[in-house]
mmCIF file of C-alpha atoms in Angstrom:
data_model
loop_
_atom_site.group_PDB
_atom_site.id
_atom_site.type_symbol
_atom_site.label_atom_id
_atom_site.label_comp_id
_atom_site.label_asym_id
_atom_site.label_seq_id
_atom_site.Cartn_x
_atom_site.Cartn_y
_atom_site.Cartn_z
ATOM 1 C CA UNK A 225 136.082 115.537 109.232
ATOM 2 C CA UNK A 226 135.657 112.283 106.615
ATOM 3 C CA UNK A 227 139.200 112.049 104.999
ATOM 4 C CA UNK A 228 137.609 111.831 101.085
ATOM 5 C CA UNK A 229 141.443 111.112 99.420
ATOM 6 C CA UNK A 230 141.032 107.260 101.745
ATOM 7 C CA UNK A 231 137.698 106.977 100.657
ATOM 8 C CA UNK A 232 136.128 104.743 97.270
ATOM 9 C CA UNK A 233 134.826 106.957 94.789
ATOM 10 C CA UNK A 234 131.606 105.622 94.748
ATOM 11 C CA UNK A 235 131.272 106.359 98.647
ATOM 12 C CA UNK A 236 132.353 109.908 97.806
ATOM 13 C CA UNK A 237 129.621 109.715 95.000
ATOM 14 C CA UNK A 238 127.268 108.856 97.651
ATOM 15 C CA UNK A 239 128.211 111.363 100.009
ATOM 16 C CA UNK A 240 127.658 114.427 97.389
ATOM 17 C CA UNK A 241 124.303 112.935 95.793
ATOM 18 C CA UNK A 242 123.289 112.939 99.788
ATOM 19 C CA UNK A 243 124.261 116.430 99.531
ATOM 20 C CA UNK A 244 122.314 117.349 96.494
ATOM 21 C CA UNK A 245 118.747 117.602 95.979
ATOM 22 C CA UNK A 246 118.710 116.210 92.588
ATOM 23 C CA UNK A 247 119.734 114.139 90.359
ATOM 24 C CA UNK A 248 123.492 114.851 89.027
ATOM 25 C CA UNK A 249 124.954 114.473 85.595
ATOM 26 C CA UNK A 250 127.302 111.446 85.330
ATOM 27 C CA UNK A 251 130.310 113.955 83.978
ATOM 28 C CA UNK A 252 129.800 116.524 86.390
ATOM 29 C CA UNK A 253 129.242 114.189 89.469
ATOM 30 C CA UNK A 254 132.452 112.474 88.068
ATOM 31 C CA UNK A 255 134.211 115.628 87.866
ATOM 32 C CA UNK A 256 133.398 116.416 91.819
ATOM 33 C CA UNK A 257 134.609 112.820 92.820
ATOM 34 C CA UNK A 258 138.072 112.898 90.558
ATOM 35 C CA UNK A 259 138.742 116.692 92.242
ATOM 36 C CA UNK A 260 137.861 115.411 95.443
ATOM 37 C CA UNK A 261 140.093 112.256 95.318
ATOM 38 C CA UNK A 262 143.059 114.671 93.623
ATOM 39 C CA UNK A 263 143.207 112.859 90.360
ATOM 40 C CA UNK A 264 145.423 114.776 87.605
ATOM 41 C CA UNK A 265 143.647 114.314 83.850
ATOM 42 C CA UNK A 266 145.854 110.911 83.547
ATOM 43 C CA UNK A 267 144.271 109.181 86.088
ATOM 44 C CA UNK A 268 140.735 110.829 85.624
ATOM 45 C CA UNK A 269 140.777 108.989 81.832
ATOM 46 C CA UNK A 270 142.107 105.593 83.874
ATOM 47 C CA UNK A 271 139.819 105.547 86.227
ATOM 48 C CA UNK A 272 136.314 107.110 84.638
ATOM 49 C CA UNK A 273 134.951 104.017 83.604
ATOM 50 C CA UNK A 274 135.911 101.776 86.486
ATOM 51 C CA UNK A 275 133.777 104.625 88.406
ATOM 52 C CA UNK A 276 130.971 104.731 85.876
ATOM 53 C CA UNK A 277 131.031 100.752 86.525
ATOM 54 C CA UNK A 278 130.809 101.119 90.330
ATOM 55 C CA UNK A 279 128.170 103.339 90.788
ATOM 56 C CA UNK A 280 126.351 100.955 88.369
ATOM 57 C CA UNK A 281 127.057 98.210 90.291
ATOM 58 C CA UNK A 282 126.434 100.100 93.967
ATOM 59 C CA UNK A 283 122.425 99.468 95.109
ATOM 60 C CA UNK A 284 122.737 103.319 96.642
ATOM 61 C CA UNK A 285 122.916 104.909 93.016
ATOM 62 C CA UNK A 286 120.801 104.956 90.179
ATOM 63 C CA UNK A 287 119.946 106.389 86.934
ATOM 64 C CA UNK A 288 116.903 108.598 86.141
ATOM 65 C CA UNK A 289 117.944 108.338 82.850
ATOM 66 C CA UNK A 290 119.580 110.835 80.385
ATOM 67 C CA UNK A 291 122.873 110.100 82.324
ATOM 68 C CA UNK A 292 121.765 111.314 85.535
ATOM 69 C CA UNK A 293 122.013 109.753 88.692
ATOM 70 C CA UNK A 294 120.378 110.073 92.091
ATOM 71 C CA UNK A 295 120.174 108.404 95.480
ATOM 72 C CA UNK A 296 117.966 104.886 95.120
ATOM 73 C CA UNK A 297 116.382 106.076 98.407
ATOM 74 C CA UNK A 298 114.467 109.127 96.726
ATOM 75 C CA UNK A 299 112.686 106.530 94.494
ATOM 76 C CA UNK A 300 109.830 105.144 94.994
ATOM 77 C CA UNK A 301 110.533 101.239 94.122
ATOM 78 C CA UNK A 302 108.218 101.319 91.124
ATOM 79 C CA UNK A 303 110.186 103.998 89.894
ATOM 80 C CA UNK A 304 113.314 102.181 89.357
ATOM 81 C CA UNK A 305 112.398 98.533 89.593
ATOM 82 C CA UNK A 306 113.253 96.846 86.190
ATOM 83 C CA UNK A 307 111.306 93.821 85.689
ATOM 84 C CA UNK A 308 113.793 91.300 83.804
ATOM 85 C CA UNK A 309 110.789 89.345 82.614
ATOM 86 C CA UNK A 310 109.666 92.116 80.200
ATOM 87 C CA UNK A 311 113.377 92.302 78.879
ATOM 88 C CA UNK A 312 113.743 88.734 78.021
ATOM 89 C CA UNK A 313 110.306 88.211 76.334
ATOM 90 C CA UNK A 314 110.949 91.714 74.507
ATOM 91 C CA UNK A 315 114.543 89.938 72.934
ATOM 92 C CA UNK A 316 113.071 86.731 72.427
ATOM 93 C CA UNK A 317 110.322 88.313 70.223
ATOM 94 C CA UNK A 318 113.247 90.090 68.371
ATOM 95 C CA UNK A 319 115.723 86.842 67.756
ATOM 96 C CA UNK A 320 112.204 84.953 66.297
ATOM 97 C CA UNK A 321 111.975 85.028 62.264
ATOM 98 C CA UNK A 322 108.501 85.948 60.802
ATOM 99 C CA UNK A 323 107.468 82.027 60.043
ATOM 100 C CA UNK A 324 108.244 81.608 63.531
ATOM 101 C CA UNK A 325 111.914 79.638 63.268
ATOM 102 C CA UNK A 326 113.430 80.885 66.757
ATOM 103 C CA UNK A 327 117.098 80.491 64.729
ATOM 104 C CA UNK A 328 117.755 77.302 66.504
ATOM 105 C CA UNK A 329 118.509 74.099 64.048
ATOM 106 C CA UNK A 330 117.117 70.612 65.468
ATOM 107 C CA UNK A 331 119.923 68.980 67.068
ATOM 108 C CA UNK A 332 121.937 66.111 64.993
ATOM 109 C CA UNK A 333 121.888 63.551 68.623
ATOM 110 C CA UNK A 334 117.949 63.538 68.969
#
């Protein structure tokens, strides 16, 4: 028997989304890991978004959006891949002004 109380949070994340056969709500899988771990409602309020900030940060876990999270290994790559390239060229099309000035002023030392 795995001893959950020693264990991070986001490895007892994993361990119930490998359990599950969906995708889980970021409140109620959050719920399930601060029970688990024995937190009183003190230390679930300290510790909610240093968990919200691991499981974003663990390559296991993703979002499928709306605040639900799943196993990366149930999606296909496609599926969750975010190309960065698409990002940037979206904000740089943003930050541009109509006459095409990019905001930037011509540098005094040239």
């Amino acid at each position: 028997m795995v001893d959950y109380k020693q264990s991070s949070m986001v490895d007892i994340a994993y361990e119930l989304l490998t359990m599950k056969k969906k995708p889980v709500n970021f409140y109620k899988l959050w719920e399930e890991v601060a029970q688990i771990k024995g937190f009183n409602e003190e230390e679930m309020a300290e510790n909610e978004s240093l968990f919200y900030t691991n499981i974003t940060l663990d390559g296991r876990i993703i979002t499928t959006g709306e605040n639900n999270w799943d196993l990366r290994s149930r999606h296909k790559f496609a599926d969750v891949h975010i190309d960065m390239n698409d990002i940037y060229a979206e904000e740089e099309e943003e930050v541009a002004d109509d006459d095409g000035n990019d905001g930037l002023e011509e540098d005094d030392y040239n």
